[in-house]
Structures are given as C-alpha cells and as structure tokens.
Amino acid sequence: MSREDEKNSINMLEEGIYISPKFEKDLLPEFELSREFFEEIYSMPGGEKVKECIQCGTCSGSCPSSYLMDHSPRQIFAMIRAGMRKEVLESNTMWYCTSCYYCYVRCPAGIKITDVMYALKRFALKDKDMKVPDNRPVRFMECFSAMVKRYGRNCEAIFTILYYLSTNPFRMLKHAVMGIKLFIRGRMPLIPKKIKGADDVKKLMEYVEEMER
Amino acid sequence: MIKYAYYPGCSLESTNKAYDISFRAIMYHLGIAMKDIDDWNCCGATAYISLSENMAFTVSARNLAIAEKSGATDVIAPCAACYLTLRKAHEYMMEYPEIYAQVNSALNKIGLSYEGTIKVKSPLEVIIDDVGLDKVRIAVTNPLKGLKVACYYGCQLVRPRHVFDDPEEPVKFEELMKTIGADPVYFPFRVRCCGSSTILTYEQQALRMSKNVLLSAKREGADIIATACPLCQINLDAYQRRIEKEFKIKLNMPVVFFSQLVGLALNYKYKEMALDKSIVSPKKVLEPYLHSQEEVKEGK
Ligand code: SF4
Ligand code: SF4
C-alpha cells in the first residue's frame, strides 16, 4: 500500500466509512469510484445520515419485500459503507422497494431509507456500466414519463398498454377480462386528455434534464 | 377567496372516478367550497423520483405554484400517492435551499414561481381536522349501523411523517367511521402495503401483499374495506379475482372509498356514490342501508 492510499483510507475511516482490511486489497483500484459513490449518497438531502446506521436490522425486518431482495436493506447500508458500489448498484434490492416507508419511520438512526432506495435507482440508471437486473421497472418509468411529457397527465389505460407492449405483450391477455370489467364500469377511458400547459410541462422536464446532464 | 384548491390527480380522472364523484359530493354537502387547480399536471408519483429528484419536485411544484397564484392556502390531494408526492416536494423545497432555488429557476422558465405558502392535505385530514367530526355527525341521516368496516390506511397517507396521524397506529379513520354509525374493525394489516405499482412490475409480490391485507380484514370479520387511496382500491378490488385464483381462497370482500360510505350515510343514493363501479359488488353488504333510503322516499 502506498503512502497516498494509506492516507486516503485513514481519511475515509475518519469520515466514518469502515473498510475492512480483507476487502481493502480488492477495493483499492475502485477506490476513487467508490469514494464518489459515498459522496453522491452523502450529498443527497439527508444522505449524511447513512454513516449513522447501527446495523440493527429494523429496516429489513419491517420490509415487506426483503425476502425477495438480493441484499436486505440493512445489508445494503453495510455494503454502501464498505464501498461495494457494483454489488449495490447491480442488485435487485431497490427495484423491489414499493415505497411503503415502513423502514423510514422505524429506523432508529433516522436514515431516510426510502429516499436512499430512490437514489440507488438513479445511480444504477445513470451509470451505463451497471447491469440493471430487470428491465421492467425501467420500462415502467420510461412509459410513465413519455405519457406525461406528451399529455401533461397520465392516462392509466394507455400507459398500461404501452408498458405491457414494451415488456411482455402476452401478459396483457391475462388481464383482458379485468380490463373489460373496468371498461364496462367506465373506469378505463381510452382517450388521453392533453392539458393546456402540456408544452410547459415538457419544457420543465427538458430543462431539468438539461441541467442534470 | 376559496381556501381549498383541489388536485384530483390522474387516477381520479379515470380508474377511480368513484372517489372523485363521492368526495366532491360530500364536500358540497358539508358546505366546503373548493376549486380545481387550473390545468393541473401529473405529480409524477414514484416514477420521476427514481429518474431525477429535481424533475419530480419541479413537476409537482408547477401545481403548487398555480394553486398559490390563485390565492388558495391548502391543496387537497385525494390520491395518497399524489398527497405524498406534492407534500414531499413542498417539504424538501422548504428544507433545502438548493432545491428551492433549482425548482424555482425551472418554474421561472414558464412564468411561474413557488413561494411555499401551500399546505397539502388529504381528504381525511380536511374532513376530520378542519371540518370536524361534530359537523359530520349532525349531517348524518342514514347511519350505517352495524356495518363492519375495515379501515385500510395503507402506506403513503400516514407515512413517512407524523402529520395527519400516527405512522403505525393511526386512529382517525376509525373515528370517522364511528361518526357515520359504522362499526370499525381493527385488523393487523391496516397500515401495511398493498404492493402499489409493483402490480405491474413484480405482479406475484404485489398479489401476495394484497392478499395479506384482504385476508387479514376477512379474518377479523369485516364486511367491507374502506380505503383512501386509489392504488389500494385497484389492487384490492380489481385484482381480487386473480388473488382468489392464485392463492385458492375465497374472499369476496368489497373495497370502497371512505367517501362513498360517508356519502351513503349522508343519504346519497347507491348510484350517486358510484358504488356500482366497484368490481366486487358492495351491494349485498350495503343492502340494509339502501332499504332505509327507500323507506324515506316512500314516507315523503
Ligand atoms: S433500521 Fe436504520 S440503523 Fe437499523 S439497520 Fe436499517 S438503516 Fe441501519
Ligand atoms: S420503503 Fe422500500 S425498503 Fe423500506 S420497508 Fe418499504 S419496501 Fe422495504
């Protein structure tokens, strides 16, 4: 280990990021990247709290989806601090989060866990080298924002059809009966309404996209 | 000046018109004026925040800015997801000056700005805290005596912050149901998640979560589930047949909006409250209260 690296790792320890010696060797090449990763997480609103996780497991125990996740929420926090960027961003954990905020209200360290899950989704999507384990949630978001960009609102029927076409059209057949039942009861209007300010909404969205590029 | 600006949200325009119809009716009945936010746009729900935090806050803030400009002080968002999204946009703007500045610089591009004077409220909050249960009690003419209602809060109405009620042991929904004469039943899954939008992405998981909620209410002897969230209603109602098939259970549990039940207690008709829009028909369990309506009519 060079002097420089040693100094770096001491700095990180001081910041509350624990790196076990066993991992340290493998991690060094990724050092800079990982560092950026912590910083990105720490710099999001409320993100600095991530350092204060006491690994109590309350989040994992409260989470309705943790049994399906590659790594439970508690594990994710340990991994974030251990700098396991790739493992975190390629896991399915955040994609199984339903935003139920159960962990959020119970975490004794006051970590905004649900917000961290959103942030992990964003990081995974932004980094083209990361393999997202499942494209369905991504298609979901893409179809959703396409609808809003165009009409200013989301027409649920069209959105659902678009989404199924872009993922698995056969699944749509399974839901045909339900769709018809909803339609009969006037709950499936098929014509999207465009709002007057649709262009304004599009402008807003493009402006933010531009700013973040 | 009308104090309340109303933000229906996309789902109340299409799949859950029943919530919109019944809520507008009971507000009118209780004498509370509200005005739709002019040309409102989709709040982005959980989709945008996974793409870009700023995008999510900016898109939501357009609605808040328009409401603020119209002179309103409160925004009523009936959909629990809209409620949380709009409130979150407001809170984060107030808490973090960077976000406030960024969102406003985007809004300025379309000639708007948001100062931060709006309070975002859910319909339950408005009816229980602002209008008051006493006023509701006086207005009730068709009390739903003996109706066992399971009050399903779901997630985003009471979490993440303790604003309207306790995040884990809320009580106000039950109070409202008592006020209209019904018999609320406590069931363990009342603040658990129904699976929300994962019904489209990870269907099996969402079906399982919805099943837990339905089964839990059934076991406690509920006749009907009342909810305040359109997403919950769709998952529990429209997918109920699928759940029955998938898990080989019999449920037949009607799921309606709290506002529909309140409306019924205010002596609105079954159809006026759009109760016929539910997939699992609530007709049978609500029959006793419809009869008394007929009698009232005949007695006239
Ligand atoms: S509940 Fe909070 S402190 Fe406990 S393990 Fe989870 S994130 Fe860490
Ligand atoms: S918010 Fe997400 S991570 Fe937290 S308990 Fe709910 S599903 Fe699990």
Coordinates of C-alpha atoms and ligand atoms in Angstrom, one line a residue:
Chain A
M1 CA 0.0 0.0 0.0
S2 CA 1.4 3.3 -1.0
R3 CA 1.6 6.3 1.4
E4 CA -1.1 8.0 -0.6
D5 CA -3.5 5.2 -0.4
E6 CA -2.9 4.8 3.3
K7 CA -3.7 8.4 3.8
N8 CA -6.8 8.0 1.8
S9 CA -8.0 5.1 3.8
I10 CA -7.4 6.8 7.0
N11 CA -9.3 9.8 5.7
M12 CA -12.2 7.5 4.9
L13 CA -12.1 6.0 8.4
E14 CA -12.3 9.4 9.9
E15 CA -15.4 10.1 7.8
G16 CA -17.0 7.0 9.3
I17 CA -16.6 4.7 6.4
Y18 CA -15.4 1.4 7.6
I19 CA -13.3 -0.6 5.2
S20 CA -12.2 -4.0 6.4
P21 CA -8.6 -4.9 5.6
K22 CA -9.8 -8.0 3.8
F23 CA -11.7 -6.0 1.3
E24 CA -9.2 -3.3 1.1
K25 CA -6.9 -5.0 -1.3
D26 CA -9.6 -5.8 -3.8
L27 CA -11.2 -2.4 -3.5
L28 CA -8.2 -0.2 -4.0
P29 CA -8.5 0.1 -7.7
E30 CA -12.1 1.1 -7.3
F31 CA -11.2 3.4 -4.6
E32 CA -11.9 6.6 -6.4
L33 CA -15.1 5.4 -7.9
S34 CA -16.4 4.2 -4.6
R35 CA -15.5 7.4 -3.0
E36 CA -17.6 9.2 -5.5
F37 CA -20.4 6.8 -4.7
F38 CA -20.3 7.6 -1.0
E39 CA -20.1 11.3 -1.7
E40 CA -23.1 11.1 -4.1
I41 CA -25.1 9.3 -1.4
Y42 CA -23.9 11.6 1.4
S43 CA -24.6 14.7 -0.6
M44 CA -28.3 13.9 -1.3
P45 CA -30.8 15.5 1.0
G46 CA -30.5 13.7 4.3
G47 CA -27.8 11.4 2.9
E48 CA -25.2 12.2 5.5
K49 CA -27.2 10.1 8.0
V50 CA -26.2 6.9 6.2
K51 CA -23.0 7.0 8.2
E52 CA -25.0 6.6 11.4
C53 CA -26.5 3.2 10.6
I54 CA -26.1 0.9 13.5
Q55 CA -26.9 -2.3 11.6
C56 CA -29.8 -3.1 13.8
G57 CA -31.9 -4.7 11.1
T58 CA -35.1 -2.9 11.9
C59 CA -35.4 -2.0 8.2
S60 CA -35.0 -5.5 6.9
G61 CA -37.5 -6.8 9.5
S62 CA -40.1 -4.2 8.5
C63 CA -39.7 -4.5 4.8
P64 CA -42.5 -6.4 3.0
S65 CA -40.1 -7.3 0.1
S66 CA -36.9 -8.1 1.9
Y67 CA -37.4 -11.8 1.3
L68 CA -37.1 -11.2 -2.4
M69 CA -34.2 -8.8 -2.3
D70 CA -30.6 -9.9 -3.2
H71 CA -29.5 -8.0 -0.2
S72 CA -31.8 -6.8 2.6
P73 CA -31.9 -3.0 3.3
R74 CA -29.6 -3.5 6.3
Q75 CA -27.1 -5.3 4.2
I76 CA -27.2 -2.6 1.6
F77 CA -26.2 0.0 4.1
A78 CA -23.2 -2.1 5.2
M79 CA -22.3 -2.6 1.6
I80 CA -22.5 1.1 0.8
R81 CA -20.1 1.8 3.6
A82 CA -17.8 -1.0 2.5
G83 CA -17.6 0.7 -0.9
M84 CA -19.2 -2.2 -2.8
R85 CA -20.5 0.0 -5.5
K86 CA -21.0 -2.5 -8.2
E87 CA -22.7 -5.1 -6.0
V88 CA -25.1 -2.5 -4.6
L89 CA -26.0 -0.9 -7.9
E90 CA -26.4 -4.2 -9.7
S91 CA -28.6 -5.8 -7.0
N92 CA -32.4 -6.0 -7.3
T93 CA -32.9 -4.5 -3.8
M94 CA -34.0 -1.0 -4.7
W95 CA -36.2 -2.3 -7.6
Y96 CA -38.3 -4.3 -5.1
C97 CA -38.9 -1.4 -2.9
T98 CA -42.6 -0.4 -3.0
S99 CA -42.0 2.9 -1.2
C100 CA -44.1 1.9 1.7
Y101 CA -41.9 4.0 4.1
Y102 CA -42.1 1.4 6.9
C103 CA -38.4 1.3 7.3
Y104 CA -38.2 5.1 7.1
V105 CA -40.4 5.7 10.1
R106 CA -38.8 3.0 12.2
C107 CA -35.0 3.5 11.6
P108 CA -33.5 4.5 14.9
A109 CA -30.7 6.4 13.2
G110 CA -33.2 8.5 11.2
I111 CA -32.0 7.4 7.8
K112 CA -34.4 8.3 5.0
I113 CA -34.1 4.8 3.7
T114 CA -36.8 5.0 1.0
D115 CA -35.1 8.1 -0.4
V116 CA -31.8 6.2 -0.4
M117 CA -33.5 3.4 -2.4
Y118 CA -34.7 6.0 -5.0
A119 CA -31.1 7.4 -5.1
L120 CA -29.7 3.9 -5.8
K121 CA -32.2 3.5 -8.6
R122 CA -31.0 6.8 -10.1
F123 CA -27.3 5.9 -9.8
A124 CA -27.9 2.5 -11.3
L125 CA -29.6 4.0 -14.3
K126 CA -27.1 6.8 -14.7
D127 CA -24.1 4.5 -14.9
K128 CA -24.2 2.7 -18.2
D129 CA -21.7 0.1 -17.0
M130 CA -24.1 -1.2 -14.4
K131 CA -26.4 -4.0 -15.4
V132 CA -29.9 -3.4 -14.1
P133 CA -31.2 -6.8 -13.1
D134 CA -34.6 -6.4 -14.6
N135 CA -35.8 -4.0 -17.2
R136 CA -39.5 -4.0 -16.1
P137 CA -39.2 -1.1 -13.6
V138 CA -37.2 0.9 -16.1
R139 CA -39.8 0.4 -18.8
F140 CA -42.4 1.4 -16.3
M141 CA -40.7 4.7 -15.6
E142 CA -40.0 5.4 -19.3
C143 CA -43.6 4.8 -20.3
F144 CA -44.7 6.9 -17.5
S145 CA -42.6 9.9 -18.3
A146 CA -43.3 9.6 -22.0
M147 CA -47.0 9.9 -21.3
V148 CA -46.6 13.0 -19.1
K149 CA -44.2 14.7 -21.4
R150 CA -46.7 14.3 -24.2
Y151 CA -50.0 15.0 -22.4
G152 CA -49.1 16.5 -19.1
R153 CA -51.1 13.8 -17.4
N154 CA -51.0 10.0 -17.2
C155 CA -53.8 8.1 -18.9
E156 CA -53.7 4.9 -17.0
A157 CA -55.2 2.7 -19.7
I158 CA -52.9 3.8 -22.4
F159 CA -49.9 3.7 -20.0
T160 CA -50.7 0.1 -19.0
I161 CA -51.0 -0.9 -22.7
L162 CA -47.7 0.8 -23.6
Y163 CA -46.0 -0.8 -20.7
Y164 CA -47.1 -4.3 -21.5
L165 CA -46.2 -3.8 -25.2
S166 CA -42.7 -2.8 -24.2
T167 CA -42.2 -5.7 -21.7
N168 CA -44.4 -8.7 -22.3
P169 CA -47.4 -8.4 -24.6
F170 CA -48.7 -11.8 -23.6
R171 CA -49.2 -10.8 -20.0
M172 CA -51.7 -8.3 -21.3
L173 CA -54.0 -11.2 -22.4
K174 CA -54.1 -12.4 -18.8
H175 CA -55.5 -9.0 -17.8
A176 CA -58.0 -8.7 -20.7
V177 CA -61.0 -9.8 -18.6
M178 CA -60.2 -7.4 -15.8
G179 CA -59.6 -4.6 -18.4
I180 CA -63.1 -5.2 -19.9
K181 CA -64.7 -5.3 -16.5
L182 CA -63.1 -1.9 -15.7
F183 CA -64.1 -0.6 -19.1
I184 CA -67.7 -1.6 -18.6
R185 CA -67.8 0.3 -15.4
G186 CA -66.4 3.4 -17.0
R187 CA -63.1 3.0 -15.3
M188 CA -60.9 2.7 -18.4
P189 CA -61.2 5.8 -20.5
L190 CA -59.1 5.1 -23.6
I191 CA -58.6 8.7 -24.8
P192 CA -55.8 10.6 -23.1
K193 CA -56.6 14.2 -22.3
K194 CA -54.0 16.7 -23.2
I195 CA -53.7 19.6 -20.8
K196 CA -53.3 23.2 -22.0
G197 CA -50.0 23.5 -20.4
A198 CA -48.6 20.3 -21.7
D199 CA -45.9 22.2 -23.5
D200 CA -45.0 23.9 -20.3
V201 CA -44.6 20.6 -18.5
K202 CA -42.5 19.3 -21.4
K203 CA -40.3 22.4 -21.1
L204 CA -39.9 21.9 -17.4
M205 CA -38.9 18.3 -17.8
E206 CA -36.4 19.1 -20.6
Y207 CA -35.0 22.0 -18.7
V208 CA -34.3 19.8 -15.7
E209 CA -32.8 17.0 -17.9
E210 CA -30.6 19.6 -19.5
M211 CA -29.4 20.9 -16.1
E212 CA -28.6 17.5 -14.9
R213 CA -26.7 16.4 -17.9
Chain B
M1 CA -61.3 33.7 -1.9
I2 CA -61.6 29.9 -1.8
K3 CA -59.2 28.4 0.7
Y4 CA -59.1 24.9 -0.8
A5 CA -57.6 24.1 -4.1
Y6 CA -58.4 20.6 -5.3
Y7 CA -55.9 18.4 -7.1
P8 CA -57.8 15.3 -8.4
G9 CA -54.8 13.5 -9.9
C10 CA -54.7 11.2 -12.9
S11 CA -56.2 8.2 -11.3
L12 CA -59.3 10.0 -10.1
E13 CA -59.9 11.1 -13.6
S14 CA -60.0 7.6 -15.0
T15 CA -59.8 4.3 -13.0
N16 CA -61.1 5.8 -9.8
K17 CA -63.8 8.3 -10.8
A18 CA -65.9 7.0 -7.9
Y19 CA -63.5 8.6 -5.4
D20 CA -63.8 11.9 -7.2
I21 CA -67.5 11.9 -7.5
S22 CA -68.2 10.9 -3.9
F23 CA -65.6 13.2 -2.4
R24 CA -66.9 16.2 -4.3
A25 CA -70.4 15.4 -3.3
I26 CA -69.7 15.1 0.5
M27 CA -67.6 18.3 0.4
Y28 CA -70.5 20.1 -1.2
H29 CA -72.9 18.6 1.3
L30 CA -70.7 19.7 4.2
G31 CA -70.6 23.2 2.8
I32 CA -66.9 23.3 2.0
A33 CA -66.0 25.1 -1.2
M34 CA -63.0 24.0 -3.2
K35 CA -61.7 25.0 -6.6
D36 CA -59.8 22.7 -9.0
I37 CA -56.2 23.7 -9.7
D38 CA -56.4 25.2 -13.1
D39 CA -54.8 22.9 -15.8
W40 CA -53.0 20.7 -13.2
N41 CA -50.4 18.2 -14.4
C42 CA -49.4 14.7 -13.2
C43 CA -47.4 14.8 -10.0
G44 CA -45.1 12.0 -11.2
A45 CA -45.9 9.6 -8.3
T46 CA -43.0 7.3 -7.6
A47 CA -41.8 7.2 -11.2
Y48 CA -39.9 10.5 -11.5
I49 CA -38.1 10.4 -8.2
S50 CA -36.4 7.3 -9.4
L51 CA -35.2 9.1 -12.5
S52 CA -34.4 12.5 -11.1
E53 CA -35.2 14.1 -7.8
N54 CA -35.3 17.6 -9.3
M55 CA -37.6 16.5 -12.1
A56 CA -40.0 15.1 -9.5
F57 CA -40.0 18.2 -7.4
T58 CA -40.3 20.6 -10.3
V59 CA -43.2 18.8 -12.0
S60 CA -45.1 18.7 -8.7
A61 CA -44.2 22.3 -7.9
R62 CA -46.0 23.5 -11.0
N63 CA -49.3 22.5 -9.4
L64 CA -48.4 24.1 -6.1
A65 CA -47.3 27.3 -7.9
I66 CA -50.6 27.6 -9.8
A67 CA -52.6 26.9 -6.6
E68 CA -50.6 29.6 -4.7
K69 CA -51.2 32.1 -7.5
S70 CA -54.9 31.5 -7.3
G71 CA -54.9 32.6 -3.7
A72 CA -55.5 29.2 -2.1
T73 CA -53.8 28.2 1.1
D74 CA -54.5 24.5 1.1
V75 CA -54.3 21.9 -1.6
I76 CA -56.5 18.8 -1.2
A77 CA -54.9 15.7 -2.9
P78 CA -57.2 12.7 -2.5
C79 CA -54.8 10.1 -4.0
A80 CA -52.4 9.0 -1.3
A81 CA -49.5 8.9 -3.8
C82 CA -50.2 12.5 -5.0
Y83 CA -50.6 13.6 -1.5
L84 CA -47.2 12.3 -0.5
T85 CA -45.5 13.5 -3.7
L86 CA -46.8 17.0 -3.5
R87 CA -46.2 17.3 0.2
K88 CA -42.7 15.9 -0.2
A89 CA -41.9 18.5 -3.0
H90 CA -43.1 21.3 -0.7
E91 CA -41.2 20.0 2.4
Y92 CA -37.9 19.4 0.5
M93 CA -38.1 22.8 -1.1
M94 CA -38.5 24.4 2.4
E95 CA -35.8 22.3 4.0
Y96 CA -33.1 22.5 1.3
P97 CA -32.4 26.0 -0.2
E98 CA -30.6 24.4 -3.1
I99 CA -33.7 22.5 -4.1
Y100 CA -35.9 25.6 -3.6
A101 CA -33.6 27.6 -5.9
Q102 CA -33.4 24.9 -8.6
V103 CA -37.1 24.3 -8.7
N104 CA -37.9 28.0 -8.9
S105 CA -35.3 28.6 -11.6
A106 CA -37.1 25.9 -13.7
L107 CA -40.5 27.3 -12.9
N108 CA -39.4 30.8 -13.9
K109 CA -38.9 29.5 -17.4
I110 CA -42.6 29.0 -17.8
G111 CA -43.5 32.2 -15.9
L112 CA -44.3 30.7 -12.5
S113 CA -42.7 30.7 -9.1
Y114 CA -43.5 28.9 -5.8
E115 CA -43.0 30.7 -2.6
G116 CA -44.1 27.9 -0.2
T117 CA -47.3 29.0 1.4
I118 CA -49.3 25.9 0.5
K119 CA -50.3 23.2 2.9
V120 CA -51.0 19.9 1.2
K121 CA -53.8 17.9 2.8
S122 CA -55.6 14.6 2.4
P123 CA -59.4 14.5 2.3
L124 CA -59.5 12.6 5.6
E125 CA -57.4 15.4 7.2
V126 CA -59.8 18.1 5.8
I127 CA -62.9 16.3 7.0
I128 CA -61.7 15.2 10.4
D129 CA -59.4 18.1 11.4
D130 CA -60.8 21.1 9.5
V131 CA -64.5 20.4 9.2
G132 CA -64.7 18.4 12.4
L133 CA -66.5 15.2 13.3
D134 CA -69.3 17.1 15.1
K135 CA -70.3 18.7 11.9
V136 CA -70.3 15.3 10.2
R137 CA -72.3 13.7 13.0
I138 CA -75.1 16.3 12.6
A139 CA -75.2 15.8 8.8
V140 CA -75.6 12.0 9.0
T141 CA -79.2 11.0 8.3
N142 CA -78.6 7.4 7.3
P143 CA -76.2 5.9 9.9
L144 CA -74.6 2.7 8.7
K145 CA -75.4 0.9 12.0
G146 CA -73.8 -2.5 12.3
L147 CA -71.7 -2.2 9.2
K148 CA -68.3 -3.8 10.0
V149 CA -65.8 -1.6 8.2
A150 CA -62.1 -2.4 8.0
C151 CA -60.3 1.0 7.7
Y152 CA -57.3 0.5 5.4
Y153 CA -54.9 3.3 5.7
G154 CA -52.1 1.8 3.5
C155 CA -48.7 3.5 3.4
Q156 CA -48.5 6.9 1.9
L157 CA -51.3 8.5 3.8
V158 CA -49.7 8.2 7.3
R159 CA -46.0 7.8 6.4
P160 CA -43.3 8.9 6.4
R161 CA -44.1 11.8 8.7
H162 CA -46.4 12.1 11.6
V163 CA -48.6 14.8 10.0
F164 CA -52.1 13.6 9.9
D165 CA -52.0 10.7 12.2
D166 CA -49.6 8.2 13.8
P167 CA -47.5 6.4 11.2
E168 CA -48.1 3.0 12.7
E169 CA -51.1 3.2 15.0
P170 CA -53.4 5.7 13.4
V171 CA -56.9 6.1 14.8
K172 CA -58.7 8.9 13.0
F173 CA -60.1 7.0 10.1
E174 CA -61.8 4.7 12.6
E175 CA -63.2 7.7 14.4
L176 CA -64.8 9.0 11.2
M177 CA -66.4 5.6 10.5
K178 CA -67.8 5.6 14.1
T179 CA -69.2 9.0 13.4
I180 CA -71.2 7.8 10.5
G181 CA -72.6 5.0 12.6
A182 CA -70.4 2.1 11.3
D183 CA -68.5 -0.4 13.4
P184 CA -64.8 -0.2 12.6
V185 CA -62.9 -3.4 13.0
Y186 CA -59.2 -3.4 13.8
F187 CA -57.1 -5.6 11.6
P188 CA -53.4 -6.1 11.8
F189 CA -52.6 -5.2 8.1
R190 CA -54.3 -1.9 8.1
V191 CA -51.1 0.2 7.7
R192 CA -49.3 -2.4 5.6
C193 CA -48.5 -2.1 1.9
C194 CA -50.8 -3.4 -0.9
G195 CA -47.9 -3.6 -3.3
S196 CA -48.8 -0.4 -5.1
S197 CA -47.4 0.0 -8.6
T198 CA -45.3 -3.2 -8.3
I199 CA -48.5 -4.9 -9.5
L200 CA -47.2 -4.0 -13.0
T201 CA -43.6 -4.9 -12.5
Y202 CA -43.5 -7.7 -9.9
E203 CA -47.0 -9.0 -10.0
Q204 CA -46.6 -12.0 -7.8
Q205 CA -45.2 -10.0 -5.0
A206 CA -47.9 -7.4 -5.2
L207 CA -50.7 -10.0 -5.4
R208 CA -49.3 -11.6 -2.3
M209 CA -49.2 -8.3 -0.4
S210 CA -52.7 -7.5 -1.4
K211 CA -53.8 -11.0 -0.4
N212 CA -52.4 -10.4 3.1
V213 CA -54.4 -7.3 3.5
L214 CA -57.7 -8.8 2.3
L215 CA -57.3 -11.9 4.3
S216 CA -56.4 -10.0 7.4
A217 CA -59.6 -7.9 7.1
K218 CA -61.7 -11.0 6.4
R219 CA -60.3 -12.9 9.4
E220 CA -61.3 -10.0 11.7
G221 CA -64.9 -10.3 10.4
A222 CA -65.1 -7.2 8.2
D223 CA -68.0 -6.8 5.8
I224 CA -66.2 -4.2 3.7
I225 CA -62.9 -2.5 3.4
A226 CA -62.8 1.3 3.2
T227 CA -59.7 3.0 1.8
A228 CA -58.5 6.5 1.0
C229 CA -56.1 5.5 -1.8
P230 CA -56.9 4.8 -5.5
L231 CA -54.0 2.5 -5.9
C232 CA -55.0 0.4 -3.0
Q233 CA -58.6 0.2 -4.3
I234 CA -57.5 -1.1 -7.7
N235 CA -55.1 -3.6 -6.2
L236 CA -57.6 -5.0 -3.7
D237 CA -60.7 -4.7 -5.8
A238 CA -59.8 -5.3 -9.5
Y239 CA -57.2 -7.9 -8.8
Q240 CA -59.2 -9.7 -6.2
R241 CA -60.4 -12.5 -8.5
R242 CA -56.8 -13.1 -9.6
I243 CA -55.8 -13.3 -6.0
E244 CA -58.6 -15.8 -5.2
K245 CA -57.5 -18.0 -8.1
E246 CA -53.8 -17.6 -7.4
F247 CA -54.0 -18.5 -3.7
K248 CA -57.1 -20.7 -3.9
I249 CA -59.0 -18.7 -1.3
K250 CA -62.5 -17.2 -1.2
L251 CA -62.6 -13.6 -0.3
N252 CA -65.5 -11.7 -1.9
M253 CA -64.5 -8.6 0.0
P254 CA -65.9 -5.3 -1.4
V255 CA -63.4 -2.4 -1.3
V256 CA -64.8 1.1 -1.5
F257 CA -63.6 4.6 -0.7
F258 CA -64.3 6.1 2.7
S259 CA -66.0 9.0 0.9
Q260 CA -68.5 6.6 -0.7
L261 CA -69.5 5.3 2.8
V262 CA -69.7 8.8 4.2
G263 CA -71.9 9.8 1.2
L264 CA -74.2 6.9 1.9
A265 CA -74.5 8.0 5.5
L266 CA -75.4 11.5 4.3
N267 CA -78.3 9.8 2.4
Y268 CA -76.9 9.9 -1.1
K269 CA -78.0 7.0 -3.3
Y270 CA -76.0 3.9 -4.1
K271 CA -75.5 5.1 -7.7
E272 CA -74.9 8.7 -6.8
M273 CA -71.9 7.5 -4.8
A274 CA -70.7 5.5 -7.8
L275 CA -70.8 2.3 -5.7
D276 CA -71.7 0.3 -8.8
K277 CA -68.2 1.0 -10.1
S278 CA -66.6 -1.5 -7.8
I279 CA -65.7 -4.8 -9.4
V280 CA -66.5 -6.8 -6.2
S281 CA -70.0 -5.5 -5.7
P282 CA -70.7 -4.0 -2.3
K283 CA -74.5 -4.2 -3.0
K284 CA -75.2 -7.1 -0.7
V285 CA -73.4 -5.8 2.4
L286 CA -74.9 -2.3 1.9
E287 CA -78.4 -3.6 1.3
P288 CA -79.8 -2.7 4.7
Y289 CA -78.8 0.9 4.4
L290 CA -80.3 1.2 0.9
H291 CA -83.7 -0.1 2.2
S292 CA -83.9 2.6 4.7
Q293 CA -83.4 5.1 1.9
E294 CA -86.3 3.6 0.0
E295 CA -88.5 4.0 3.1
V296 CA -87.5 7.6 3.5
K297 CA -88.5 8.1 -0.1
E298 CA -91.9 6.4 0.3
G299 CA -92.6 8.1 3.6
K300 CA -92.3 11.5 1.9
Ligands
SF4_1 S1 -33.1 0.5 10.6 FE1 -31.6 2.2 10.2 S2 -30.0 1.9 11.7 FE2 -31.1 -0.1 11.6 S3 -30.0 -1.3 10.1 FE3 -31.6 -0.3 9.0 S4 -30.7 1.6 8.2 FE4 -29.3 0.8 9.8
SF4_2 S1 -39.9 1.6 1.8 FE1 -38.9 0.1 0.5 S2 -37.1 -0.7 1.6 FE2 -38.4 0.4 3.1 S3 -39.7 -1.2 4.0 FE3 -40.9 -0.3 2.3 S4 -40.4 -1.7 0.6 FE4 -38.8 -2.0 2.1

